[in-house]
Coordinates of C-alpha atoms and ligand atoms in Angstrom, one line a residue:
X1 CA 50.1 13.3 1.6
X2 CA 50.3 15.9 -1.0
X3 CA 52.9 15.0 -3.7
X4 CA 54.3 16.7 -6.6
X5 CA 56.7 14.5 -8.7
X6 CA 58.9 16.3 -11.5
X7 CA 59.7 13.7 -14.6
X8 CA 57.3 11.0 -15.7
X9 CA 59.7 9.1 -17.2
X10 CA 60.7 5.3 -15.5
X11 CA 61.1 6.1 -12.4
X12 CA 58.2 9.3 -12.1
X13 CA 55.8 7.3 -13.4
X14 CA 56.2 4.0 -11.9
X15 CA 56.7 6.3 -8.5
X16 CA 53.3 8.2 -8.8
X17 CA 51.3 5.5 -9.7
X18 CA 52.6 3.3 -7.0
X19 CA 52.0 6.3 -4.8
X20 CA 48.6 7.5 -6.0
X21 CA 47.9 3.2 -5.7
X22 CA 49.3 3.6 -1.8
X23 CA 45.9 6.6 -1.8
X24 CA 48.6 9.8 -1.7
X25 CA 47.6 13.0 -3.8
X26 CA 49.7 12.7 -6.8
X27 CA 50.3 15.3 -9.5
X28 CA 53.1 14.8 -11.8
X29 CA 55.1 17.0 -13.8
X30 CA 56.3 17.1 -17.2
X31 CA 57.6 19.6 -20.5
X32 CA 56.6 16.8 -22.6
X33 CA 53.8 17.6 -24.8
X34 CA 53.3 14.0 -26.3
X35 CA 53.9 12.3 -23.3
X36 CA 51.2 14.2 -21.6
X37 CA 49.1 13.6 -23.9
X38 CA 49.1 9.8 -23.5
X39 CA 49.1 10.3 -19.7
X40 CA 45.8 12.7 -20.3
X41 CA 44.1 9.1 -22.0
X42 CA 45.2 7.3 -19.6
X43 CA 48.5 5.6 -21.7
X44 CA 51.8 5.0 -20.4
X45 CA 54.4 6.4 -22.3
X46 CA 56.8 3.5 -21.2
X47 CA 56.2 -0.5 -21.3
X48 CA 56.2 -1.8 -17.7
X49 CA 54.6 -4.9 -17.0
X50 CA 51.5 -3.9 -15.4
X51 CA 51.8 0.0 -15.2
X52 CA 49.1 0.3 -18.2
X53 CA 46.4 -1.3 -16.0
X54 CA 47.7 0.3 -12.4
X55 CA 47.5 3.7 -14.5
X56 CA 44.2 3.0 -15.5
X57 CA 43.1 2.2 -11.8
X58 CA 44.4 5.7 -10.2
X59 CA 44.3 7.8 -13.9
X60 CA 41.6 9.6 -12.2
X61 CA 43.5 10.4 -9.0
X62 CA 46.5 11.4 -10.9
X63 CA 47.2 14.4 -12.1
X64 CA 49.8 15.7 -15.1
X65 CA 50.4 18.7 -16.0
X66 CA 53.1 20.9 -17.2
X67 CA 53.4 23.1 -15.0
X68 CA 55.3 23.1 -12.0
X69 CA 53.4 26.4 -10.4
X70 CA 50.0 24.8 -10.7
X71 CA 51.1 21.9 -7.8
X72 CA 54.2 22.6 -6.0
X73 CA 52.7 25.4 -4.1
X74 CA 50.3 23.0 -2.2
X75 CA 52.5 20.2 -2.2
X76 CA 54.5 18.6 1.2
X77 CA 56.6 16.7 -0.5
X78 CA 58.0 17.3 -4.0
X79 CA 60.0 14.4 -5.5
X80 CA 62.6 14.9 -8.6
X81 CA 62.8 12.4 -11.1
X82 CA 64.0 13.8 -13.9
X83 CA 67.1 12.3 -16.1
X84 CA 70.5 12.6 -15.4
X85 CA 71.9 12.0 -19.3
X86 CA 75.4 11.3 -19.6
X87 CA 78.0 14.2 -21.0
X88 CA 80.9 13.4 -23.3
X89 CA 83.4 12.6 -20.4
X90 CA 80.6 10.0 -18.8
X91 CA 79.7 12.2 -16.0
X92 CA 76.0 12.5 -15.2
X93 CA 74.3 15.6 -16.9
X94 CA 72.9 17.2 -13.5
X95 CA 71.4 20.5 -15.3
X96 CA 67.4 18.6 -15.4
X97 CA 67.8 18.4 -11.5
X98 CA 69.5 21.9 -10.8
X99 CA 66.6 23.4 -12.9
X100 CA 63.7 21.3 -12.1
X101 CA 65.1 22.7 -7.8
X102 CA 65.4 26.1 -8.6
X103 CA 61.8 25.9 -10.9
X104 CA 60.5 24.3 -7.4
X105 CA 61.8 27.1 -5.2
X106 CA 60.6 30.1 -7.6
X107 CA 57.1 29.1 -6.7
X108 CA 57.0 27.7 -2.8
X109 CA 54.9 30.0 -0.7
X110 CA 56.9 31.4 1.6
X111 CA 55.0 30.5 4.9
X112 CA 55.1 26.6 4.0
X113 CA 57.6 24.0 4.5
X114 CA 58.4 21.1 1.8
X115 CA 60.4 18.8 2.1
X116 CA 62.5 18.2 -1.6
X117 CA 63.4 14.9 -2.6
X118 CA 66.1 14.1 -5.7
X119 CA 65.2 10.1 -6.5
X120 CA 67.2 10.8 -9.9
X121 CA 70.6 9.4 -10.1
X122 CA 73.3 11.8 -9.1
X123 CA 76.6 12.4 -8.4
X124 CA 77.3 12.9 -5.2
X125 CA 77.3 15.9 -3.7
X126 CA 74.6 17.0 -5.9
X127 CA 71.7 17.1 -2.9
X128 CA 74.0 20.2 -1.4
X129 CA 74.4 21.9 -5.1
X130 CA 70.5 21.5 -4.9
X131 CA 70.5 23.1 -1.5
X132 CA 72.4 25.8 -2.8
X133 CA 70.2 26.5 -5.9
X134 CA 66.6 26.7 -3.6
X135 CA 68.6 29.0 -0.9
X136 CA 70.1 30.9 -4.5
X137 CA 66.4 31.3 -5.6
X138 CA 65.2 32.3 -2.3
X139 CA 67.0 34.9 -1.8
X140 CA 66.6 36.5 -5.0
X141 CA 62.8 36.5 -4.0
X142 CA 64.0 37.7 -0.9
X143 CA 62.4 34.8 1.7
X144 CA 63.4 32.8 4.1
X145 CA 61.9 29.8 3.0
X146 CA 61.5 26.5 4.5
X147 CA 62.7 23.3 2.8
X148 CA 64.4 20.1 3.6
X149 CA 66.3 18.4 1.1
X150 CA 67.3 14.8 1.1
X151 CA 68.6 11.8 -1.3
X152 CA 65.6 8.8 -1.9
X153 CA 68.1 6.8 -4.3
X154 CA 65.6 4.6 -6.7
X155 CA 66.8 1.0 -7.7
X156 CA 64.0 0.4 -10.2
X157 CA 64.8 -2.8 -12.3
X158 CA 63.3 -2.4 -15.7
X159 CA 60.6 -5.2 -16.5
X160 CA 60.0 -5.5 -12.4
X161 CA 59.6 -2.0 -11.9
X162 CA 56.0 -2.4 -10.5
X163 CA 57.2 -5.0 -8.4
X164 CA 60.4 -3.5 -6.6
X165 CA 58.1 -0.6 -5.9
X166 CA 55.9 -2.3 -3.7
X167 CA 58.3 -5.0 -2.6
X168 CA 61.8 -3.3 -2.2
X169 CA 64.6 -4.8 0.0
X170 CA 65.0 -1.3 1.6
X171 CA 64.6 1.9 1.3
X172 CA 67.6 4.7 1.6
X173 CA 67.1 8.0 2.8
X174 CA 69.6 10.7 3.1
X175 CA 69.5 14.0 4.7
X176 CA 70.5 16.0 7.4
X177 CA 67.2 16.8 8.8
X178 CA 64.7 14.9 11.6
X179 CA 62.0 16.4 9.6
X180 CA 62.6 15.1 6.1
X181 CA 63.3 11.4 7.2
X182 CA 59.8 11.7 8.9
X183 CA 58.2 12.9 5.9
X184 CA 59.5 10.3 3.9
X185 CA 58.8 7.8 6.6
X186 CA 55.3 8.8 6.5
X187 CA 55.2 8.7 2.6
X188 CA 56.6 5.3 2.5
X189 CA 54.6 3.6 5.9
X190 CA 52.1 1.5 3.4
X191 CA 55.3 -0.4 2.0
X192 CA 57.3 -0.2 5.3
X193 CA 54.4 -1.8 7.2
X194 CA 53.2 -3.5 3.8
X195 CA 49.4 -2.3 5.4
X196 CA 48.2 -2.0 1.2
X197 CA 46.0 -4.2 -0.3
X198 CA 48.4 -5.9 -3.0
X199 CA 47.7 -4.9 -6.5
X200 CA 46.1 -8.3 -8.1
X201 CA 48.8 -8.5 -10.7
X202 CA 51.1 -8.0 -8.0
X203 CA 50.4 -10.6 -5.0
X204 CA 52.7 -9.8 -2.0
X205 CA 55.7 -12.7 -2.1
X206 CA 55.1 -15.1 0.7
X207 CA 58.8 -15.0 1.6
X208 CA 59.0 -11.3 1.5
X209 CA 60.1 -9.3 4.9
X210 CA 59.2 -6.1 5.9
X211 CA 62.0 -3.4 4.4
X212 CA 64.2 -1.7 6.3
X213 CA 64.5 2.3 6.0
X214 CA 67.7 3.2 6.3
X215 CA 69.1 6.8 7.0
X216 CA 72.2 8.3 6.4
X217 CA 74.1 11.5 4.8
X218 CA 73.2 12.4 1.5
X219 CA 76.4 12.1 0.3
X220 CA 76.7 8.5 1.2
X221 CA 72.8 7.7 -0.2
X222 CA 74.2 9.3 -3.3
X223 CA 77.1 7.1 -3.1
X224 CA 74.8 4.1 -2.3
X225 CA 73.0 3.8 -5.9
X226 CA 76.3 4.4 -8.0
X227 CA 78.1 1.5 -5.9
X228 CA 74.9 -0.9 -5.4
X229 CA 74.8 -0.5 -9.8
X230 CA 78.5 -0.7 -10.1
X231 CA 78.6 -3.9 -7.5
X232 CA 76.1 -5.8 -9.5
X233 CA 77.8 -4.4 -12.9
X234 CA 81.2 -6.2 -12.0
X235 CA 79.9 -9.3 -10.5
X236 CA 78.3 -9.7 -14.3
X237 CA 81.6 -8.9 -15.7
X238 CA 83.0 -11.4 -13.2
X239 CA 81.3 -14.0 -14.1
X240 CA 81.7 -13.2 -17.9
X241 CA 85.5 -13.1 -17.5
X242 CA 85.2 -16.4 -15.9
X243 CA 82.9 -17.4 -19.0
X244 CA 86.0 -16.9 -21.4
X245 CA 88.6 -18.7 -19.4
X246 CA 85.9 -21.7 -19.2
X247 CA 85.6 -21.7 -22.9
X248 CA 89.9 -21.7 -22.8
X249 CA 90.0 -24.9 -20.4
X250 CA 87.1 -26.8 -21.1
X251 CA 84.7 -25.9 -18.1
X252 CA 81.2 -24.7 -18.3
X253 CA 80.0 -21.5 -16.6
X254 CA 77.0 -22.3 -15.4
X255 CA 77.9 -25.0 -13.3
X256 CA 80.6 -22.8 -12.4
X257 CA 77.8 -20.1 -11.8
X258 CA 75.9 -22.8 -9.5
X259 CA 79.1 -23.7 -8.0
X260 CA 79.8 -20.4 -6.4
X261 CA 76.5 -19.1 -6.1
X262 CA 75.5 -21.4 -3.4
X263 CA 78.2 -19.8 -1.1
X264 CA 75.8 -17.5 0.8
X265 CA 78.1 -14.9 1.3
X266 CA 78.5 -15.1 -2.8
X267 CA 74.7 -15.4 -3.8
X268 CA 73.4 -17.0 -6.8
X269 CA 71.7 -14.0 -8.5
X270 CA 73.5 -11.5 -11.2
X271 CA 75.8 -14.9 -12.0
X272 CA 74.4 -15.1 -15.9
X273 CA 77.1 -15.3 -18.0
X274 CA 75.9 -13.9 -21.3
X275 CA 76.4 -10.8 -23.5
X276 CA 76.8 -8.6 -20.5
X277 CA 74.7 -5.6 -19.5
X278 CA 73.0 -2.9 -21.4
X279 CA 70.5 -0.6 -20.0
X280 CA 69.8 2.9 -19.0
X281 CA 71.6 1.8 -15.7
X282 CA 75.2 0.4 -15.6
X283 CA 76.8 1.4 -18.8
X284 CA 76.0 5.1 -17.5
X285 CA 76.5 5.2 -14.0
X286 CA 79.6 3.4 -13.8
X287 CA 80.8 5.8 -16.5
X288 CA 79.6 8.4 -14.1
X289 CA 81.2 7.2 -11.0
X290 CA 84.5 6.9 -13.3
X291 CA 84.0 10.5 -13.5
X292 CA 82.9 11.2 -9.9
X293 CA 86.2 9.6 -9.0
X294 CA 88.7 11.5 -12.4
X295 CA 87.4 14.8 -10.3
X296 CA 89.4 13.5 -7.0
X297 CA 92.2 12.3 -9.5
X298 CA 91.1 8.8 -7.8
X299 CA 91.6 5.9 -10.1
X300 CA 89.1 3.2 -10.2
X301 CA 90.3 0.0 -11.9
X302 CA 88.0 -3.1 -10.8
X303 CA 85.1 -0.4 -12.3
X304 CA 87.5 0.0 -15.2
X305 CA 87.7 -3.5 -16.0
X306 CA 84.2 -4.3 -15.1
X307 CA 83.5 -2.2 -18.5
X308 CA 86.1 -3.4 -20.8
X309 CA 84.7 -7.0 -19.8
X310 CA 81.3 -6.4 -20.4
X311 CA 81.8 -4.3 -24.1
X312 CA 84.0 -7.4 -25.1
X313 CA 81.2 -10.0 -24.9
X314 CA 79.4 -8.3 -27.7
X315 CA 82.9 -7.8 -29.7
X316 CA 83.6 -12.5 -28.7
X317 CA 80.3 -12.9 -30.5
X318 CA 81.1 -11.5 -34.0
X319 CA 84.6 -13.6 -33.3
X320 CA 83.1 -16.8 -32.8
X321 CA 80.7 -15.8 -35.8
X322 CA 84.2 -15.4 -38.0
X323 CA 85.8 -18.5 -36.6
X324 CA 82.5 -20.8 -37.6
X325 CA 81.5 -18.9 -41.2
X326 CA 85.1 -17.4 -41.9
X327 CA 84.3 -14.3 -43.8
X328 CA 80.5 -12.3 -42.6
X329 CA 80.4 -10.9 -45.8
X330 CA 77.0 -11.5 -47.4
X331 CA 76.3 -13.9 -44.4
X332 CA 72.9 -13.7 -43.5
X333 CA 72.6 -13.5 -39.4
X334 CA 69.4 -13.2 -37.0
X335 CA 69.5 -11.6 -34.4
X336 CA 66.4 -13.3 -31.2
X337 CA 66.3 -10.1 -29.3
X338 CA 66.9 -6.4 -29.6
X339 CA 65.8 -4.7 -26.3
X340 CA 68.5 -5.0 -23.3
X341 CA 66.7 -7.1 -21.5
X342 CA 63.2 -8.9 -21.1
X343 CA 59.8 -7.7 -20.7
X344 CA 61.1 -3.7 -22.2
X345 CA 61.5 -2.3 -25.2
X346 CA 64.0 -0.1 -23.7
X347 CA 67.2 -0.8 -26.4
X348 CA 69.6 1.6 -24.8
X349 CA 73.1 0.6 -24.7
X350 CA 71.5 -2.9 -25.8
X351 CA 74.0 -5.8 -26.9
X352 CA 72.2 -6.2 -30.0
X353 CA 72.5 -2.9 -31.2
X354 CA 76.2 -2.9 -31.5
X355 CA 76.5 -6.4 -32.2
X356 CA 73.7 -5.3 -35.2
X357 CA 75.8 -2.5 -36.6
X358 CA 79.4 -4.8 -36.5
X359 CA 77.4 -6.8 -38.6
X360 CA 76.6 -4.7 -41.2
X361 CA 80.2 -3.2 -41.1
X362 CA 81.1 -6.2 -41.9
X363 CA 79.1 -6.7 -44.8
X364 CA 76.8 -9.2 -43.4
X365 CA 72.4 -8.8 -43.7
X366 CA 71.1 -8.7 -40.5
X367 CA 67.2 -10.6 -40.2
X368 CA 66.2 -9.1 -36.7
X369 CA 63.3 -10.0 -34.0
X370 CA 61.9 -8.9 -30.9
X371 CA 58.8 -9.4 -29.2
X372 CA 58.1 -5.0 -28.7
X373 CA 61.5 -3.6 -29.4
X374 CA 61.4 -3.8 -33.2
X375 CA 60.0 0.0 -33.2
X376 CA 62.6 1.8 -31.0
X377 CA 65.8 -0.5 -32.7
X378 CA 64.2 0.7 -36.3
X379 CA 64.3 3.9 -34.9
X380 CA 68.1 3.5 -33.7
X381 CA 69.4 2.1 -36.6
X382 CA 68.1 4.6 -39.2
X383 CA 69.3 7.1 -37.8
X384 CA 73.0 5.7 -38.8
X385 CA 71.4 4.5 -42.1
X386 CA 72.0 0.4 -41.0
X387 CA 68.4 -0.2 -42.0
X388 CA 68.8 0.9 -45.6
X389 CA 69.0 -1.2 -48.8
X390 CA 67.7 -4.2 -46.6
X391 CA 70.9 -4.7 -44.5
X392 CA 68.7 -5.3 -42.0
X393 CA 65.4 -7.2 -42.2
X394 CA 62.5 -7.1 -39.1
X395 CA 60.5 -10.2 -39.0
X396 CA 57.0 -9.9 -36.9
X397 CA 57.0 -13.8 -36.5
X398 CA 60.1 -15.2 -34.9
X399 CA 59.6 -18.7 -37.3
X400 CA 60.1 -16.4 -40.2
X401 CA 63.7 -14.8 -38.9
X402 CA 65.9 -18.2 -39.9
X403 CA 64.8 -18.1 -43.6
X404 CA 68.0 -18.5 -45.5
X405 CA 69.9 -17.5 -42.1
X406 CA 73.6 -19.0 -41.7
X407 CA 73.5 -18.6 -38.1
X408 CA 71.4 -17.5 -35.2
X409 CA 72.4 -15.1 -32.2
X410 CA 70.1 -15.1 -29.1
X411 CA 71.1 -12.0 -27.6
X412 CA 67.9 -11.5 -25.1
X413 CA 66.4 -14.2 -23.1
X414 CA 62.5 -13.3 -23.7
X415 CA 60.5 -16.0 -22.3
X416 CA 59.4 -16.8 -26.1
X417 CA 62.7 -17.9 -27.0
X418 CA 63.1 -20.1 -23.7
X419 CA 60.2 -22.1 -26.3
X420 CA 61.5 -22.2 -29.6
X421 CA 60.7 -25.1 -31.9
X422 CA 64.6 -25.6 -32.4
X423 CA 64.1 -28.3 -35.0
X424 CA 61.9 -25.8 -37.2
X425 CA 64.2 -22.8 -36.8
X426 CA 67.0 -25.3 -38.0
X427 CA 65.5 -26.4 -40.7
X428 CA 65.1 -23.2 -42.6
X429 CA 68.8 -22.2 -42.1
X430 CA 71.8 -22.3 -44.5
X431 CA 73.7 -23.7 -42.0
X432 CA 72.0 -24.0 -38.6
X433 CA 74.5 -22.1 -36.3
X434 CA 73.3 -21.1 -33.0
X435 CA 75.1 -18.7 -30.6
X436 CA 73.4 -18.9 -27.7
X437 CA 74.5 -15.5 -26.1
X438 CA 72.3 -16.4 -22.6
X439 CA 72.6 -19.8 -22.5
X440 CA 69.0 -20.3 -22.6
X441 CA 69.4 -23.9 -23.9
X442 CA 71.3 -26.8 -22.8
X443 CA 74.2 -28.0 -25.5
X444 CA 72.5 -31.2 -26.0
X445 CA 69.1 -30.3 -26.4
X446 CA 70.0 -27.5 -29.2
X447 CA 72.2 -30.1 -30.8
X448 CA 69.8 -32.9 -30.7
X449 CA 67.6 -30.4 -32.6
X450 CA 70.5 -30.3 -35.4
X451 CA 72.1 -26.7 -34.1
X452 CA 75.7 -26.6 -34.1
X453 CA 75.5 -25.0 -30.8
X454 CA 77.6 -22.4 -29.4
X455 CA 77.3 -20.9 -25.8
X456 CA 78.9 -18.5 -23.7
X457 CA 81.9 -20.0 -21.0
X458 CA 80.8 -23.4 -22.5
X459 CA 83.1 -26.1 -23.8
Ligands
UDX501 C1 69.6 -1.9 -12.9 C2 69.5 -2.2 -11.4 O1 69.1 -3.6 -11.2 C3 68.6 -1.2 -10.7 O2 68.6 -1.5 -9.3 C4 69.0 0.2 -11.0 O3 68.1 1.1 -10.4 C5 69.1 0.4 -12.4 O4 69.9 -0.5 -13.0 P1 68.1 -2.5 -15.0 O5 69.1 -1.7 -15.8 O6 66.7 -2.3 -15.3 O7 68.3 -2.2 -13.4 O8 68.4 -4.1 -15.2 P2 69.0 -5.3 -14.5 O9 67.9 -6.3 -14.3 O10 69.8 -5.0 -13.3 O11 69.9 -6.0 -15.6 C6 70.9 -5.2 -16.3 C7 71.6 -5.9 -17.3 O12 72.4 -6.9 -16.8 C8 70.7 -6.6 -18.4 O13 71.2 -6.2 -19.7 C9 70.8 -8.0 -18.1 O14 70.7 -8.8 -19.3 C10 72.2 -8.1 -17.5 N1 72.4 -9.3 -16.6 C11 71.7 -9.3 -15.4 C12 73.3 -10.3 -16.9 O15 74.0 -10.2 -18.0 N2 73.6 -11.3 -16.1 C13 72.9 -11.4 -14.9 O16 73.2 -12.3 -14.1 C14 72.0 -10.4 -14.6

C-alpha cells in the first residue's frame, strides 16, 4: 500500500519503518531540515532500541522529504503523526494536525480517494474538526473530494517502541466509514495475522496472541488513548500513595506491590512504586484530558490526584534528603539517572530534572550520570543557568559520580545500575547515603555494602 506519514518524530518514524519492514511504500514527511538530514544518511534522529539498524534495513525503501505535494497525491493512505504540544492551560496544541489535514487536502487529486488517518494524540472530537478542515479546503478548490477520516490511537512505549509495533495487544480504529476500517485493516494484516518474518532483534514472543482490531467511533478511539494513559498514570500514583503510608506504618511496598498484583483482575504490571512518571506521555495527556473535561465544566478528581501524587514523589526525595543531611547546602548529591525512563534519552518531564533544579535551589552541587541522556539534560539545564559555576557536575563513568558525594539518588532504573559495585560507590562517599528512588536493590544487600539505605514505601 502506498503511504504517506506526516511527522517523523516517535511515533512517524518508528511507524514507517515498521511499515516500510511489513514491505508497504513509505514516504515520510517532515519541515525539519536537520532531522532530514540524518534520515537522508540513514540516522535516526531519536534513540529506540533497534530503530538505527531497522532504518538501515528499509533506508532505501523509505522515502523523506519535505514536502507534502511530492507524496500525498499518490498516496491511499496518509497517516498524521505530528505533535500535539501542550498550551498554558494543559490542553493539547491541535494546530500541527489541523494544518498538516488541510496541507493534505490542498494537494489530493480530485478523482482519488484517501483514506486520512490522525495516530497523534488528540482531544477528542478533533477527527471531526479534521473533517471539517479537508471539506473547508475542498471547497475552496471547488471539489468534491473523496476522503475517509478515522482515529488509529498509537500506544507507543518509549524504549519498546519497536517492539509494541510489531507485537501490540490491539489495535483501535475509529471512524465512521466501511471503507477506512478496510483500509486500515489491509495496512495492518502482517501484524494482525503476524504473517512477517520477525525482525532478528525482534523474535515474535512465544506467548504472544494474535491482536485484536477493534472498531468504534472516533470520538471514543480518541477517548481510548487519553483514558488507557490516564488508567496506567493513576494506578502508578496508586501504588505510590500506598508507598508513603507503608513508609508511615512500617510495611514495604513491594510485597505490597506482589500482594495485590497477583489478583488477576488487579495485574502485577505498572505497580513500581518509585519517583512516579515522567515522559512525553502522562504528565501531558492527563493535563489534557483535565482540560477536555474543564470545557464540559466536568470535574475530574481521581485524574487530579493521580498528578498531585506523582509530582510529590520527586518533592518526598529532597525531604528525606533534609531529614538524613539536615541542611543541602553545599551537600554534594548524585544523581544515577537523568532520562525518564530506561533505554531513552528522552528527559521530558523527567524526575531528575526537577529533583536536579530543587537541588541547586537549595544550594546543594549536583554530580549527575546517565548512560545517553547527559546531552539533552545539559541542554535542559542551561538553559535556566543550573549548569553554571559547577552546580552541577556530568560524570561519563558512573564510578566517578560518588567522589566526595554525601548521598546518592537513583532516580532511573538503567539496567547498569541494577549492577553497581555498591561497596566501591560507598567507599568514595562522604557519607554513603543511598535513596533508592526504584527500589532497584534490596535493603539488606545495599546495607551489607555499607549504604545507609533509603527506599521508596520501605520501612
Ligand atoms: C506511555 C504509555 O505506556 C504508552 O502506551 C503511551 O502511548 C505513551 O505513554 P511511555 O511514556 O513511553 O509510554 O512510558 P511507560 O513505560 O508507560 O512509563 C511511563 C513512566 O511511568 C516512566 O517514567 C516510568 O518510570 C513510570 N513507571 C512505570 C513507574 O513509575 N512505575 C511503573 O510501575 C511503571
Amino acid at each position: 500500500m502506498k503511504i504517506a506519514i506526516i511527522g517523523t518524530g516517535y511515533v512517524g518514524l518508528t511507524t514507517a519503518v515498521v511499515l516500510a519492514y511489513l514491505n508497504h511504500d513509505v514516504a515520510a514527511v517532515d519541515k525539519d531540515e536537520s532531522k532530514l538530514n540524518l534520515l537522508h544518511e540513514g540516522r535516526s534522529p531519536i534513540h529506540e532500541p533497534g530503530i538505527q539498524s531497522l532504518l538501515e534495513e528499509v533506508q532505501h525503501t523509505i522515502r523523506f522529504t519535505p514536502n507534502v505535494a511530492e507524496v500525498v497525491p499518490e498516496a491511499e493512505l496518509i497517516l498524521i503523526a505530528v505533535g500535539t504540544p501542550p498550551k498554558k492551560n494543559g490542553e493539547a496544541d491541535t494546530q500541527h494536525v489541523e494544518q498538516a489535514a488541510k496541507e493534505v487536502a490542498q494537494v489530493c487529486l480530485p478523482d482519488r480517494h484517501y483514506t486520512l488517518v490522525v495516530k497523534s494524540t488528540v482531544p477528542i472530537g478533533t477527527n471531526q474538526r479534521v473533517a471539517e478542515v479537508v471539506a473547508e479546503v475542498f471547497s475552496e478548490r471547488g471539489i468534491p473530494g473523496n476522503i475517509s477520516i478515522a482515529s488509529n490511537p498509537e500506544f507507543l512505549q518509549e524504549g519498546l517502541a519497536l517492539q509494541g509495533a510489531f507485537y501490540p495487544d490491539r489495535i483501535v480504529v475509529g471512524a465512521n466509514s466501511d471503507e477506512a476500517i478496510d483500509t486500515l485493516r489491509r495496512l495492518y494484516k502482517p501484524i494482525l495475522e503476524q504473517t512477517f518474518d520477525p525482525p532478528s532483534e525482534f523474535p515474535r514472543p512465544s506467548s504472544y496472541h494474535l491482536p485484536p482490531m477493534m472498531t468504534t467511533d472516533p470520538n471514543s478511539a480518541e477517548m481510548i488513548k487519553y483514558a488507557a494513559n490516564t488508567f496506567l498514570a493513576l494506578k502508578i500514583s496508586f501504588i505510590n500513595e500506598i508507598a508513603g503510608l507503608c513508609e508511615e506504618v512500617e510495611a514495604d511496598v513491594t510485597e505490597v506491590a506482589r500482594g495485590i498484583g497477583l489478583d488477576g483482575r488487579i495485574g502485577n504490571k505498572f505497580l513500581q512504586a518509585g519517583l512516579g512518571w515522567g515522559g512525553s506521555c502522562y504528565p501531558k495527556d492527563t493535563a489534557a484530558l483535565l482540560g477536555v473535561a474543564a470545557q464540559s465544566g466536568y470535574e475530574m478528581p481521581i485524574t487530579e490526584a493521580a498528578r498531585t501524587i506523582n509530582f510529590r514523589q520527586r518533592d518526598r526525595v529532597i525531604e528525606k534528603l533534609r531529614s538524613t543531611l539536615g541542611t543541602l547546602k553545599r551537600k554534594t548529591i548524585g544523581i544515577l539517572g537523568l532520562a525518564f525512563k530506561p533505554n531513552t534519552d528522552d528527559i521530558r518531564e523527567a524526575p531528575a530534572l526537577d529533583i536536579v533544579r530543587e537541588l541547586i535551589a537549595a544550594g546543594a552541587t549536583v554530580r549527575a550520570h546517565d548512560p545517553i541522556a547527559i546531552g539533552n539534560a545539559h541542554r535542559a539545564l542551561s538553559g535556566n543557568g543550573e549548569t553554571e559555576d559547577n552546580k552541577v557536575i556530568f560524570t561519563e563513568d558512573v564510578y566517578e559520580l560518588p567522589y566526595d558525594a554525601d548521598a546518592l539518588v537513583l532516580v532511573t532504573e538503567w539496567e547498569l545500575y541494577h549492577k553497581l559495585e555498591l561497596r566501591r560507590l560507598a567507599k568514595q562517599m562522604k557519607t554513603p547515603i543511598l535513596i533508592d528512588g526504584r527500589n532497584v536493590y534490596s535493603p539488606e544487600e545495599a546495607r551489607a555494602a555499607g549504604f545507609h539505605y533509603i527506599g521508596i514505601g520501605r520501612a
